Amino acid sequence: MRKRRTEAGDGAPRCGRTPAHAALASCAAVALAAASALPARAAPASAADDGRPAPYAFARDARTITGATGTTDAVRLDPGHLYRSALPPGAKRYYRLDLDAADDAYVSATAVPRAGARVTSSDGLKVSVQDADGTTCSSGTAHFGPTQSPHPIAAWASRETGPGTYGCKGAGPYYVVVERRDLTAALPVGWDLELDYVSEPAPRRAGAVTPPGTWNSAPPEPLLGEAARRAGGAGFAAASAVGQGVWQDGIRPGETLFYKVPVDWGQQLSASVEMGSSGGGDGYVGTALAMSLYNPVRAYVEDADAGYSGAQTSAALDPLPPVDYANRGAVGSRAGGMRFAGWYYLAVHLGAPMAERFGSGPFGLTLRVRVSGKPVPGPVYAGRSAPRDVFQVTDADREEAAAGAGTRSDAGPGDGSGGFSPRTTPARVGKVAAADTRAMTMVAVGGIGTGSALVLWLGLWTVAARRRERRRAAG
């Protein structure tokens, strides 16, 4: 006789073909095994659930590489790609760019201190781009600032070939140098790095780049209206999309939340952040809340900060010019950074010292975003379009900002080592995106349905077995 296969596969108990008690135990084991194989109905615990900040969300598609200690063995970076690396205490690491004589190149490094790191306001990161002769094309620095708590910071550098630039215009190998600025060396703990390399083609019509002479630099009126819930992401790749509006979230001491705003050519961005009053604690934290703005290549543009005494407080970015290709000719990061259309990033950080005086939170956060002006045509790039559609705003981008699609698909999972982990703190109840809610509902219904079917099946089988025993006894 051919052996019958069951849904559980070969070697699994075959219900209904053993004595009643043994069969009941066997089928119960099958039911428990099947139930344990079901998707988990609750979100996995994250660092934020136990009061610690959520880990940084590195891009899922980021390639892990090792930075070289010199230029000879430097790993090549390709435009349009993200990379994950590391920076030991007091270290300097090198990466290579193979550049032509036409395109501009932008490299941003985001430093993420690992657990246990301590920093001071003067500690930070420096990024430089150098040519093969050791000439520095440009460099940028970032510091942890007066919050004095470890959090993601980003610095950038570039090689530009347009009019008004000098040197570093030829084709050939160039080198990205990333170095730590541990002026105090408070604690020798490594930092993780996320590197973003973007290439911008030259415009089809090249000419002198003169920044606009006048623009509306008056502080905008605060945007009013009812706030909508929108949970911030844990990194650039996981930034939550927002458009013009009033958005609310919760934030814990030591945590950094990322939001992204689509800003088209000709449009002007303004943003402010508020932290609600606290029911407990006392004292004053000099710089508790900090908000930084980064442009589509993750280049620093502007920041704002505020202290906290338990009463509500706010911080607003200084007025920014409309997005214009010619802004690259302006002096300073605030105007010069508004040179691209695309996603602009707001990183909101709450200093770790807040926990000592006001508890672990979460604290109510309100983000007010205004995008004014009508979009205008941008530059026509020669040859090809920019990689990853970095320098444009699409209809899909606007829809994402309006719908609040939340984290991008390239955000990595939370694993305790820096990947994204869903945050399910009480302050975030009700903030799950509609798609996620539907998915959770399907999982829950599927799990309940399967479990109920197993219980019902066992009950019916037990009744049938008892009837068979009674027939045997009567016979």
Short mmCIF file of C-alpha atoms in Angstrom, two decimals:
data_model
loop_
_atom_site.label_atom_id
_atom_site.label_comp_id
_atom_site.label_asym_id
_atom_site.label_seq_id
_atom_site.Cartn_x
_atom_site.Cartn_y
_atom_site.Cartn_z
CA MET A 1 0.00 0.00 0.00
CA ARG A 2 1.33 3.45 -0.90
CA LYS A 3 2.13 5.61 2.09
CA ARG A 4 -0.15 8.65 2.26
CA ARG A 5 1.51 12.06 2.41
CA THR A 6 0.11 14.69 4.70
CA GLU A 7 0.14 18.47 4.55
CA ALA A 8 2.84 18.43 7.19
CA GLY A 9 5.09 16.31 4.95
CA ASP A 10 6.76 12.94 5.37
CA GLY A 11 7.42 11.88 8.93
CA ALA A 12 4.63 14.00 10.38
CA PRO A 13 1.89 12.43 12.51
CA ARG A 14 -1.03 11.24 10.38
CA CYS A 15 -4.13 12.22 12.30
CA GLY A 16 -6.97 9.68 12.45
CA ARG A 17 -4.74 6.60 11.97
CA THR A 18 -3.55 6.08 15.58
CA PRO A 19 -5.31 5.27 18.84
CA ALA A 20 -7.43 8.13 20.14
CA HIS A 21 -5.22 9.54 22.92
CA ALA A 22 -2.00 9.27 20.98
CA ALA A 23 -3.64 10.79 17.93
CA LEU A 24 -4.95 13.69 19.98
CA ALA A 25 -1.46 14.43 21.29
CA SER A 26 0.04 14.09 17.81
CA CYS A 27 -2.51 16.36 16.20
CA ALA A 28 -2.12 18.90 18.97
CA ALA A 29 1.60 18.93 18.22
CA VAL A 30 0.81 19.48 14.55
CA ALA A 31 -1.50 22.36 15.48
CA LEU A 32 1.10 23.97 17.72
CA ALA A 33 3.78 23.62 15.05
CA ALA A 34 1.52 25.15 12.44
CA ALA A 35 0.61 28.00 14.77
CA SER A 36 4.25 28.69 15.53
CA ALA A 37 4.95 28.95 11.81
CA LEU A 38 2.44 31.75 11.39
CA PRO A 39 3.73 35.32 10.95
CA ALA A 40 4.11 37.19 14.23
CA ARG A 41 1.14 39.43 14.91
CA ALA A 42 3.02 41.93 17.04
CA ALA A 43 5.80 44.15 15.71
CA PRO A 44 9.23 43.14 16.95
CA ALA A 45 10.52 45.07 19.93
CA SER A 46 12.79 47.96 19.04
CA ALA A 47 15.22 50.05 21.01
CA ALA A 48 12.63 52.79 21.33
CA ASP A 49 10.23 50.43 23.12
CA ASP A 50 12.46 50.23 26.20
CA GLY A 51 13.25 53.92 26.30
CA ARG A 52 16.44 53.83 24.21
CA PRO A 53 16.69 55.63 20.85
CA ALA A 54 15.93 53.58 17.75
CA PRO A 55 19.04 52.57 15.77
CA TYR A 56 19.96 54.34 12.56
CA ALA A 57 18.31 53.01 9.41
CA PHE A 58 21.01 52.24 6.91
CA ALA A 59 19.84 51.82 3.31
CA ARG A 60 18.91 48.23 2.52
CA ASP A 61 20.81 48.33 -0.76
CA ALA A 62 23.94 49.90 0.73
CA ARG A 63 27.07 47.93 -0.17
CA THR A 64 29.39 47.25 2.77
CA ILE A 65 32.99 48.24 2.03
CA THR A 66 36.18 48.79 4.00
CA GLY A 67 37.80 52.18 3.80
CA ALA A 68 41.51 52.14 3.01
CA THR A 69 44.19 53.65 5.22
CA GLY A 70 45.79 55.23 2.14
CA THR A 71 44.97 56.09 -1.46
CA THR A 72 46.72 53.07 -3.01
CA ASP A 73 44.11 50.52 -1.94
CA ALA A 74 41.10 52.84 -1.90
CA VAL A 75 37.84 51.17 -2.97
CA ARG A 76 36.08 52.82 -5.93
CA LEU A 77 32.67 54.38 -5.35
CA ASP A 78 30.13 54.37 -8.20
CA PRO A 79 27.70 57.25 -8.72
CA GLY A 80 24.10 56.67 -7.72
CA HIS A 81 25.00 54.11 -5.07
CA LEU A 82 25.05 54.02 -1.28
CA TYR A 83 27.76 52.41 0.81
CA ARG A 84 28.19 51.33 4.39
CA SER A 85 31.58 51.51 6.07
CA ALA A 86 33.18 52.18 9.46
CA LEU A 87 35.46 54.76 11.04
CA PRO A 88 37.57 53.70 14.05
CA PRO A 89 38.56 56.22 16.73
CA GLY A 90 40.98 58.86 15.48
CA ALA A 91 41.01 57.27 12.03
CA LYS A 92 41.12 58.54 8.47
CA ARG A 93 39.72 56.45 5.61
CA TYR A 94 40.10 56.78 1.82
CA TYR A 95 37.73 55.95 -1.05
CA ARG A 96 38.26 56.48 -4.80
CA LEU A 97 36.23 58.31 -7.45
CA ASP A 98 36.91 57.89 -11.19
CA LEU A 99 35.71 61.18 -12.67
CA ASP A 100 35.39 62.63 -16.16
CA ALA A 101 35.97 66.29 -16.94
CA ALA A 102 32.30 67.27 -17.17
CA ASP A 103 30.16 66.02 -14.29
CA ASP A 104 30.03 67.42 -10.78
CA ALA A 105 30.49 64.89 -7.99
CA TYR A 106 28.99 65.09 -4.50
CA VAL A 107 29.90 62.75 -1.64
CA SER A 108 28.19 62.81 1.75
CA ALA A 109 29.25 60.78 4.77
CA THR A 110 26.83 60.16 7.62
CA ALA A 111 28.54 59.17 10.86
CA VAL A 112 26.60 57.05 13.34
CA PRO A 113 28.28 56.58 16.74
CA ARG A 114 27.83 53.07 18.09
CA ALA A 115 26.28 52.20 21.44
CA GLY A 116 28.28 53.45 24.38
CA ALA A 117 29.87 56.37 22.53
CA ARG A 118 30.31 59.69 24.27
CA VAL A 119 30.84 62.92 22.41
CA THR A 120 31.37 66.59 23.06
CA SER A 121 30.04 69.52 21.07
CA SER A 122 33.39 69.92 19.27
CA ASP A 123 33.69 66.29 18.17
CA GLY A 124 32.68 65.61 14.61
CA LEU A 125 33.44 64.50 11.07
CA LYS A 126 35.38 65.94 8.14
CA VAL A 127 34.97 64.94 4.48
CA SER A 128 37.29 66.06 1.68
CA VAL A 129 37.65 65.39 -2.04
CA GLN A 130 41.25 65.49 -3.32
CA ASP A 131 42.81 65.01 -6.73
CA ALA A 132 45.72 62.68 -7.55
CA ASP A 133 48.23 65.39 -6.64
CA GLY A 134 46.82 65.86 -3.14
CA THR A 135 45.05 69.12 -3.92
CA THR A 136 41.86 69.53 -1.90
CA CYS A 137 38.94 70.29 -4.20
CA SER A 138 36.57 70.98 -1.31
CA SER A 139 35.90 69.87 2.24
CA GLY A 140 33.15 70.03 4.82
CA THR A 141 32.80 69.34 8.51
CA ALA A 142 29.97 68.46 10.87
CA HIS A 143 29.92 68.49 14.68
CA PHE A 144 27.64 66.97 17.28
CA GLY A 145 26.96 70.46 18.55
CA PRO A 146 25.67 71.79 21.85
CA THR A 147 23.25 68.91 22.48
CA GLN A 148 26.40 66.94 23.42
CA SER A 149 24.76 63.62 22.65
CA PRO A 150 25.76 61.04 20.02
CA HIS A 151 23.52 61.10 16.97
CA PRO A 152 23.82 60.82 13.18
CA ILE A 153 25.68 63.76 11.61
CA ALA A 154 26.51 64.27 7.92
CA ALA A 155 29.33 66.15 6.20
CA TRP A 156 29.93 66.53 2.49
CA ALA A 157 32.44 67.55 -0.16
CA SER A 158 32.38 67.91 -3.95
CA ARG A 159 34.31 68.19 -7.18
CA GLU A 160 32.71 70.84 -9.40
CA THR A 161 33.63 71.72 -12.97
CA GLY A 162 31.39 74.68 -13.77
CA PRO A 163 32.35 78.30 -14.40
CA GLY A 164 33.83 80.05 -11.41
CA THR A 165 35.55 76.92 -10.09
CA TYR A 166 39.31 76.51 -10.10
CA GLY A 167 41.37 73.34 -10.20
CA CYS A 168 40.12 69.75 -9.92
CA LYS A 169 38.53 69.94 -13.37
CA GLY A 170 40.38 67.23 -15.21
CA ALA A 171 39.40 63.63 -15.70
CA GLY A 172 41.12 61.04 -13.56
CA PRO A 173 41.17 59.46 -10.12
CA TYR A 174 40.02 61.49 -7.13
CA TYR A 175 39.89 60.49 -3.49
CA VAL A 176 37.32 60.93 -0.75
CA VAL A 177 38.92 61.36 2.66
CA VAL A 178 36.72 60.79 5.72
CA GLU A 179 38.23 61.53 9.10
CA ARG A 180 37.10 61.78 12.68
CA ARG A 181 37.53 65.01 14.59
CA ASP A 182 37.88 63.56 18.08
CA LEU A 183 39.33 66.60 19.75
CA THR A 184 38.76 65.19 23.24
CA ALA A 185 38.67 61.44 22.53
CA ALA A 186 36.02 61.07 25.25
CA LEU A 187 35.54 57.36 24.62
CA PRO A 188 37.24 55.27 21.91
CA VAL A 189 34.14 53.76 20.28
CA GLY A 190 33.83 53.16 16.54
CA TRP A 191 31.43 54.97 14.26
CA ASP A 192 29.50 53.44 11.39
CA LEU A 193 29.37 55.33 8.10
CA GLU A 194 26.84 55.67 5.29
CA LEU A 195 28.34 57.12 2.11
CA ASP A 196 26.20 58.67 -0.62
CA TYR A 197 27.81 59.49 -3.98
CA VAL A 198 25.81 61.42 -6.57
CA SER A 199 26.97 62.67 -9.96
CA GLU A 200 25.36 65.72 -11.57
CA PRO A 201 25.73 66.13 -15.35
CA ALA A 202 26.74 69.48 -16.72
CA PRO A 203 23.90 71.66 -18.05
CA ARG A 204 23.41 71.68 -21.79
CA ARG A 205 23.87 75.44 -21.79
CA ALA A 206 26.91 76.24 -19.69
CA GLY A 207 27.53 79.80 -18.61
CA ALA A 208 28.37 82.05 -15.72
CA VAL A 209 26.54 81.11 -12.53
CA THR A 210 25.28 84.24 -10.83
CA PRO A 211 23.01 83.75 -7.81
CA PRO A 212 19.66 85.57 -7.87
CA GLY A 213 20.03 89.12 -6.59
CA THR A 214 16.76 89.39 -4.71
CA TRP A 215 14.31 86.96 -3.17
CA ASN A 216 11.70 87.02 -0.43
CA SER A 217 13.82 86.79 2.72
CA ALA A 218 11.08 87.82 5.16
CA PRO A 219 10.35 85.22 7.85
CA PRO A 220 7.22 83.35 6.75
CA GLU A 221 4.15 83.25 8.95
CA PRO A 222 3.82 79.97 10.85
CA LEU A 223 1.63 77.47 9.08
CA LEU A 224 -1.58 76.90 11.03
CA GLY A 225 -4.18 74.14 10.98
CA GLU A 226 -4.91 70.78 12.51
CA ALA A 227 -1.89 68.52 12.85
CA ALA A 228 -1.73 65.10 11.24
CA ARG A 229 0.17 62.19 12.76
CA ARG A 230 3.34 61.27 10.88
CA ALA A 231 6.08 59.12 12.41
CA GLY A 232 9.60 60.18 11.51
CA GLY A 233 12.10 57.69 10.11
CA ALA A 234 15.38 56.60 11.67
CA GLY A 235 17.69 57.66 8.84
CA PHE A 236 17.97 59.33 5.43
CA ALA A 237 16.87 56.18 3.58
CA ALA A 238 13.95 55.71 5.99
CA ALA A 239 12.88 59.36 6.12
CA SER A 240 9.12 59.84 6.34
CA ALA A 241 7.68 61.86 3.45
CA VAL A 242 5.83 65.06 4.36
CA GLY A 243 4.54 67.94 2.29
CA GLN A 244 3.20 71.32 3.28
CA GLY A 245 1.27 70.92 6.51
CA VAL A 246 1.42 70.48 10.26
CA TRP A 247 2.74 67.12 11.43
CA GLN A 248 2.99 65.57 14.88
CA ASP A 249 5.12 62.82 16.35
CA GLY A 250 6.81 61.81 19.60
CA ILE A 251 10.52 61.91 20.29
CA ARG A 252 12.74 60.49 23.04
CA PRO A 253 16.01 61.87 24.44
CA GLY A 254 18.90 60.80 22.21
CA GLU A 255 16.63 60.05 19.27
CA THR A 256 16.89 61.55 15.77
CA LEU A 257 13.86 61.58 13.46
CA PHE A 258 14.16 62.08 9.70
CA TYR A 259 11.57 63.62 7.37
CA LYS A 260 11.83 64.41 3.66
CA VAL A 261 10.07 67.19 1.74
CA PRO A 262 9.80 67.42 -2.07
CA VAL A 263 10.89 70.91 -3.18
CA ASP A 264 10.84 71.69 -6.89
CA TRP A 265 12.76 74.24 -8.93
CA GLY A 266 11.55 77.73 -8.02
CA GLN A 267 9.94 76.68 -4.75
CA GLN A 268 10.83 78.01 -1.31
CA LEU A 269 10.98 75.82 1.79
CA SER A 270 10.45 76.90 5.38
CA ALA A 271 10.17 74.72 8.47
CA SER A 272 9.87 75.01 12.22
CA VAL A 273 9.73 72.44 15.00
CA GLU A 274 8.03 72.65 18.39
CA MET A 275 8.30 70.49 21.48
CA GLY A 276 5.34 70.35 23.84
CA SER A 277 5.35 71.19 27.53
CA SER A 278 6.26 68.54 30.09
CA GLY A 279 4.21 67.57 33.12
CA GLY A 280 7.24 66.67 35.22
CA GLY A 281 10.90 67.43 35.78
CA ASP A 282 12.62 70.71 36.43
CA GLY A 283 15.68 72.73 35.47
CA TYR A 284 16.86 73.85 32.05
CA VAL A 285 18.67 72.17 29.17
CA GLY A 286 20.53 74.79 27.14
CA THR A 287 20.28 73.08 23.75
CA ALA A 288 17.70 70.34 23.92
CA LEU A 289 16.13 70.36 20.46
CA ALA A 290 18.03 70.67 17.18
CA MET A 291 16.78 70.54 13.59
CA SER A 292 19.12 70.29 10.58
CA LEU A 293 18.25 70.67 6.90
CA TYR A 294 20.06 68.67 4.18
CA ASN A 295 19.59 68.94 0.42
CA PRO A 296 19.04 66.06 -2.06
CA VAL A 297 22.73 65.03 -1.97
CA ARG A 298 22.64 65.04 1.85
CA ALA A 299 24.66 68.24 1.98
CA TYR A 300 24.15 70.40 5.06
CA VAL A 301 22.15 73.58 4.44
CA GLU A 302 20.98 75.12 7.72
CA ASP A 303 20.00 74.31 11.30
CA ALA A 304 18.05 75.68 14.25
CA ASP A 305 17.96 74.78 17.93
CA ALA A 306 16.18 75.59 21.17
CA GLY A 307 16.57 75.07 24.91
CA TYR A 308 13.97 73.46 27.16
CA SER A 309 12.72 74.23 30.66
CA GLY A 310 9.58 72.13 30.74
CA ALA A 311 7.50 74.74 28.90
CA GLN A 312 6.81 74.43 25.17
CA THR A 313 9.64 75.60 22.94
CA SER A 314 10.28 76.00 19.21
CA ALA A 315 13.01 76.49 16.63
CA ALA A 316 12.72 77.66 13.03
CA LEU A 317 15.08 77.66 10.06
CA ASP A 318 16.20 81.07 8.84
CA PRO A 319 14.57 82.11 5.54
CA LEU A 320 15.90 80.12 2.58
CA PRO A 321 16.02 81.22 -1.07
CA PRO A 322 13.93 79.46 -3.70
CA VAL A 323 15.57 76.43 -5.29
CA ASP A 324 17.68 77.63 -8.22
CA TYR A 325 20.58 76.09 -10.14
CA ALA A 326 22.39 79.44 -9.87
CA ASN A 327 22.39 79.30 -6.07
CA ARG A 328 25.62 77.27 -6.31
CA GLY A 329 27.35 80.56 -7.00
CA ALA A 330 26.25 81.98 -3.63
CA VAL A 331 28.54 82.24 -0.61
CA GLY A 332 27.66 80.05 2.37
CA SER A 333 25.80 76.79 2.83
CA ARG A 334 22.37 78.32 3.46
CA ALA A 335 21.95 79.81 -0.03
CA GLY A 336 24.45 77.62 -1.85
CA GLY A 337 22.79 74.44 -0.62
CA MET A 338 19.47 75.30 -2.29
CA ARG A 339 20.86 74.41 -5.71
CA PHE A 340 18.83 71.30 -6.55
CA ALA A 341 15.24 70.25 -6.86
CA GLY A 342 14.37 67.01 -5.13
CA TRP A 343 13.93 65.61 -1.63
CA TYR A 344 15.13 67.88 1.19
CA TYR A 345 15.71 66.22 4.54
CA LEU A 346 14.86 67.49 8.03
CA ALA A 347 16.69 65.71 10.86
CA VAL A 348 15.25 66.47 14.30
CA HIS A 349 17.34 65.48 17.31
CA LEU A 350 16.48 65.60 21.02
CA GLY A 351 19.55 65.75 23.23
CA ALA A 352 20.27 62.84 25.56
CA PRO A 353 20.72 65.15 28.63
CA MET A 354 16.96 65.74 28.49
CA ALA A 355 16.41 62.37 30.17
CA GLU A 356 18.24 63.43 33.33
CA ARG A 357 15.91 66.34 34.04
CA PHE A 358 12.63 65.52 32.31
CA GLY A 359 12.50 61.75 31.95
CA SER A 360 12.63 59.36 29.01
CA GLY A 361 9.56 60.75 27.21
CA PRO A 362 8.37 60.50 24.54
CA PHE A 363 7.84 64.25 24.19
CA GLY A 364 5.27 65.68 21.82
CA LEU A 365 6.76 67.07 18.60
CA THR A 366 5.11 69.35 16.04
CA LEU A 367 6.66 70.01 12.63
CA ARG A 368 5.37 72.90 10.50
CA VAL A 369 6.38 72.75 6.85
CA ARG A 370 5.63 75.31 4.15
CA VAL A 371 6.50 74.96 0.46
CA SER A 372 5.63 78.16 -1.39
CA GLY A 373 5.86 79.19 -5.03
CA LYS A 374 4.99 77.47 -8.27
CA PRO A 375 7.43 75.03 -9.84
CA VAL A 376 9.44 76.35 -12.79
CA PRO A 377 11.49 74.48 -15.41
CA GLY A 378 14.91 73.46 -14.21
CA PRO A 379 18.16 73.13 -16.14
CA VAL A 380 18.42 70.77 -19.07
CA TYR A 381 21.28 68.41 -18.35
CA ALA A 382 23.59 67.34 -21.14
CA GLY A 383 23.87 63.71 -22.15
CA ARG A 384 21.91 61.87 -19.48
CA SER A 385 19.60 62.53 -16.60
CA ALA A 386 20.89 62.56 -13.03
CA PRO A 387 21.09 59.11 -11.38
CA ARG A 388 18.20 57.97 -9.19
CA ASP A 389 16.20 61.01 -10.38
CA VAL A 390 17.80 62.95 -7.54
CA PHE A 391 17.39 66.41 -9.03
CA GLN A 392 13.70 66.48 -9.85
CA VAL A 393 10.32 66.21 -8.17
CA THR A 394 7.88 63.77 -9.74
CA ASP A 395 4.14 63.35 -9.35
CA ALA A 396 4.88 60.15 -7.43
CA ASP A 397 7.01 62.17 -4.99
CA ARG A 398 4.17 64.59 -4.37
CA GLU A 399 1.72 61.75 -3.89
CA GLU A 400 4.08 60.09 -1.42
CA ALA A 401 4.39 63.30 0.58
CA ALA A 402 0.61 63.77 0.62
CA ALA A 403 -0.13 60.17 1.58
CA GLY A 404 2.69 59.81 4.06
CA ALA A 405 4.06 56.59 2.62
CA GLY A 406 6.66 56.59 5.37
CA THR A 407 9.84 54.60 5.06
CA ARG A 408 11.31 53.81 1.68
CA SER A 409 11.79 50.27 0.53
CA ASP A 410 15.55 50.63 0.74
CA ALA A 411 15.58 51.04 4.50
CA GLY A 412 17.23 48.12 6.20
CA PRO A 413 15.61 46.01 8.91
CA GLY A 414 16.32 46.55 12.59
CA ASP A 415 18.93 44.16 13.86
CA GLY A 416 20.43 46.06 16.74
CA SER A 417 23.42 47.01 14.62
CA GLY A 418 21.98 50.05 12.95
CA GLY A 419 19.15 48.87 10.70
CA PHE A 420 15.65 50.26 10.78
CA SER A 421 13.26 48.81 13.31
CA PRO A 422 9.54 49.65 13.46
CA ARG A 423 8.94 51.91 16.43
CA THR A 424 5.77 51.09 18.33
CA THR A 425 6.02 53.33 21.38
CA PRO A 426 2.75 54.61 22.89
CA ALA A 427 3.28 58.00 21.29
CA ARG A 428 3.17 56.36 17.88
CA VAL A 429 -0.10 54.49 18.26
CA GLY A 430 -2.27 55.27 15.28
CA LYS A 431 0.64 56.47 13.13
CA VAL A 432 1.10 53.35 11.07
CA ALA A 433 0.62 54.00 7.38
CA ALA A 434 -2.60 52.72 5.83
CA ALA A 435 -0.75 50.09 3.81
CA ASP A 436 0.98 48.79 6.92
CA THR A 437 -2.33 48.75 8.78
CA ARG A 438 -3.93 46.68 6.04
CA ALA A 439 -1.00 44.29 6.05
CA MET A 440 -1.17 43.88 9.83
CA THR A 441 -4.89 43.28 9.61
CA MET A 442 -4.42 40.58 6.99
CA VAL A 443 -1.77 38.88 9.11
CA ALA A 444 -3.98 39.03 12.19
CA VAL A 445 -7.03 37.72 10.38
CA GLY A 446 -4.98 35.00 8.72
CA GLY A 447 -3.46 33.96 12.04
CA ILE A 448 -6.80 33.93 13.88
CA GLY A 449 -8.49 32.09 11.02
CA THR A 450 -5.84 29.37 10.86
CA GLY A 451 -5.80 28.94 14.63
CA SER A 452 -9.58 28.74 14.78
CA ALA A 453 -9.67 26.19 11.98
CA LEU A 454 -7.15 23.99 13.80
CA VAL A 455 -9.10 24.14 17.04
CA LEU A 456 -12.36 23.36 15.22
CA TRP A 457 -10.72 20.47 13.34
CA LEU A 458 -9.38 18.96 16.59
CA GLY A 459 -12.78 19.28 18.22
CA LEU A 460 -14.55 17.52 15.35
CA TRP A 461 -11.90 14.81 15.22
CA THR A 462 -12.23 14.19 18.98
CA VAL A 463 -16.05 13.82 18.68
CA ALA A 464 -15.65 11.38 15.78
CA ALA A 465 -13.05 9.33 17.70
CA ARG A 466 -15.32 9.04 20.72
CA ARG A 467 -18.19 7.83 18.51
CA ARG A 468 -15.92 5.18 17.00
CA GLU A 469 -14.93 3.98 20.51
CA ARG A 470 -18.59 3.76 21.56
CA ARG A 471 -19.43 1.71 18.41
CA ARG A 472 -16.58 -0.69 19.14
CA ALA A 473 -17.73 -1.08 22.76
CA ALA A 474 -21.33 -1.69 21.64
CA GLY A 475 -20.19 -4.19 18.99
#
